[in-house]
Amino acid sequence: MDPPQPGSPRGGTVYLVGAGPGDPGLITLRGAELLQSADLILYDNLTSADVLALARPDAERLYVGKKRAKHTYTQGEINDLMIKAARTGRSVVRLKGGDPYVFGRGGEEARAMADSGVPFEVVPGVTSALGVAAYAGMPLTHRDHTRVVTMLTGHDIDSIDWKLMAGRQTLVVFMGLMSFKAIARRLIDAGLDRATPSAAVRWVTRGDQQVVPGTLGDLPAKVAAMGLKPPALVVIGEIVRLRERIDWFAKLPLRGQSVVVTRAASQSRPFCEQLRRLGANVIAIPTIEFEEPLDWGPADAAIGNLSDYAFVVFTSVNGVDRFLARLDASEHDLRDLPSRICAIGPATENRLQQLHLRVDVLPEEFVAESLVEALEALEMNGSRVLLPRAQDARELLPAKLAELGATVDVVPVYRTVLPESSRELAREAWRADRAPDWVTVTSSSTVRNLAELVPIDDLRRSKLASIGPVTSGTARELGLRVLAEASPFTTDGLAKALCAAVQSAFASDA
Ligand code: SAH
């Protein structure tokens, strides 16, 4: 048996892990490490999907929250579940929004573990109170304004000494949105100035963070007018005023834009992360996923005769990975491949370089047409070309290479299918009263499947951003208008095109 990896969870242990306030970059290293290797993960409404996505794909995930639940678990049941799972040798992560020991009943859960004798550990997290400070520009302390910070819960307002609270400086109210009108009343009655700057902030640190600023006196009405819903924190104190100068998050180029990413889940994380760091509210709705080709025969035949090929052309990262995995499973290896290697774009080239393979031919523009031009310069007549790629891909490349006199073996190494689980995500995103601002499409198959997932009239309510002319062409054939197109034809180019389109829309609004 392999020795356990350092840092990986011990079976039979319960980990109370702070998930941080929402931005998946804000979980601790230890928390992420445990999440990536736990057998069972218990989570609730405060756990954002982006954090949960860090978990091992095959880990069991159990929702123990109260919203939209088929079965609501009592605290006692949650404790029992954890104890039982640990006793069967599983490693259990109990993910808690923010920090487990800040208004999260983490203390009760730890106590239950201790009483049961099940080993447990606690991993702190960035509490939402610190998340709001950083991402809404309200430092909780400041030499000129605040030397005392108080965190309080608005859950049971009769149990709080409001006279004491009114004498404090920065107040951070948890679970106090619904009762905020009464809280403000009590603070004012206890002597706190109604002009004290205050702000309610929903879903702190996430792409859909919403800030409602005001004063203690007018914030309740503003919250009601905005229809702001929990979870939200209310911050009260002079430091709220600093927002206007130091709210860096509000100034990010894609701030306020909801952006759908349609790439396959297995490949979308870097692009999602890039958009998130530009301030977007990223909604991942994978419209494709990859499966085995229907027939491995042609690929296997090619692998058996690798020395016949003068060129091998890779048109996607996935093509590289799938072809080489099949090669690994055969009795051959890369030493049998004498061919020159061509890649269609920088991502494919990168992937090959990571595998220590030099790319001999990379087109100027990252489309098949440009690759054909690059190959034209080489002697193709009579050459045998291997093209490992998706089943049902464009015919252009093999046809053009044949025109140059090459013999092309097109071998499917994967096929793209529509993930059924995305239907629900799409329904959530396009509702009668809302639609995402942008949808990004990164290949013809992502657009085609998108049009199967979402009615075309709904799709037209969002703006479409495409990775390049071929994908844009497919979108237009489906009756969609493309409002931003990448150049170069990469995800970096796409992120830049989105920023430019958003900036110019702001400029023309102004
Ligand atoms: N342990 C958590 C708090 C849990 S109590 C922490 O450390 O943050 C639940 C309350 O926390 C919510 O009602 C809300 O007031 C606040 N909260 C937690 N996460 C939040 C978030 N991402 N955005 C806004 N408020 C949040």
PDB file of C-alpha atoms in Angstrom, residues 344 366-370 394 396 441-445 447-448 466-477 482 485 489:
ATOM      1  CA  ILE A 344      -3.399  24.757 -34.329  1.00  0.00           C
ATOM      2  CA  PHE A 366      -5.229  29.995 -34.873  1.00  0.00           C
ATOM      3  CA  VAL A 367      -7.707  28.493 -37.323  1.00  0.00           C
ATOM      4  CA  ALA A 368      -7.552  25.580 -39.752  1.00  0.00           C
ATOM      5  CA  GLU A 369      -7.303  27.882 -42.787  1.00  0.00           C
ATOM      6  CA  SER A 370      -4.136  29.451 -41.462  1.00  0.00           C
ATOM      7  CA  ARG A 394     -14.878  20.255 -39.536  1.00  0.00           C
ATOM      8  CA  LEU A 396     -12.064  21.711 -44.034  1.00  0.00           C
ATOM      9  CA  VAL A 441     -18.367  30.354 -26.690  1.00  0.00           C
ATOM     10  CA  THR A 442     -15.021  28.764 -27.367  1.00  0.00           C
ATOM     11  CA  SER A 443     -15.751  26.327 -30.204  1.00  0.00           C
ATOM     12  CA  SER A 444     -18.446  25.520 -32.723  1.00  0.00           C
ATOM     13  CA  SER A 445     -19.610  22.581 -30.653  1.00  0.00           C
ATOM     14  CA  VAL A 447     -22.382  27.108 -29.503  1.00  0.00           C
ATOM     15  CA  ARG A 448     -24.312  24.326 -31.182  1.00  0.00           C
ATOM     16  CA  SER A 466     -16.830  34.225 -29.439  1.00  0.00           C
ATOM     17  CA  ILE A 467     -13.297  32.892 -29.547  1.00  0.00           C
ATOM     18  CA  GLY A 468     -12.852  33.394 -33.281  1.00  0.00           C
ATOM     19  CA  PRO A 469     -14.345  33.603 -36.750  1.00  0.00           C
ATOM     20  CA  VAL A 470     -15.202  29.927 -37.166  1.00  0.00           C
ATOM     21  CA  THR A 471     -17.124  29.802 -33.903  1.00  0.00           C
ATOM     22  CA  SER A 472     -18.759  33.146 -34.752  1.00  0.00           C
ATOM     23  CA  GLY A 473     -19.812  31.714 -38.121  1.00  0.00           C
ATOM     24  CA  THR A 474     -21.514  28.789 -36.429  1.00  0.00           C
ATOM     25  CA  ALA A 475     -23.266  31.193 -34.056  1.00  0.00           C
ATOM     26  CA  ARG A 476     -24.556  33.280 -36.951  1.00  0.00           C
ATOM     27  CA  GLU A 477     -25.829  30.207 -38.759  1.00  0.00           C
ATOM     28  CA  VAL A 482     -21.814  38.076 -32.036  1.00  0.00           C
ATOM     29  CA  GLU A 485     -14.807  38.353 -31.004  1.00  0.00           C
ATOM     30  CA  PHE A 489      -8.280  33.346 -31.176  1.00  0.00           C
TER      31      PHE A 489
END
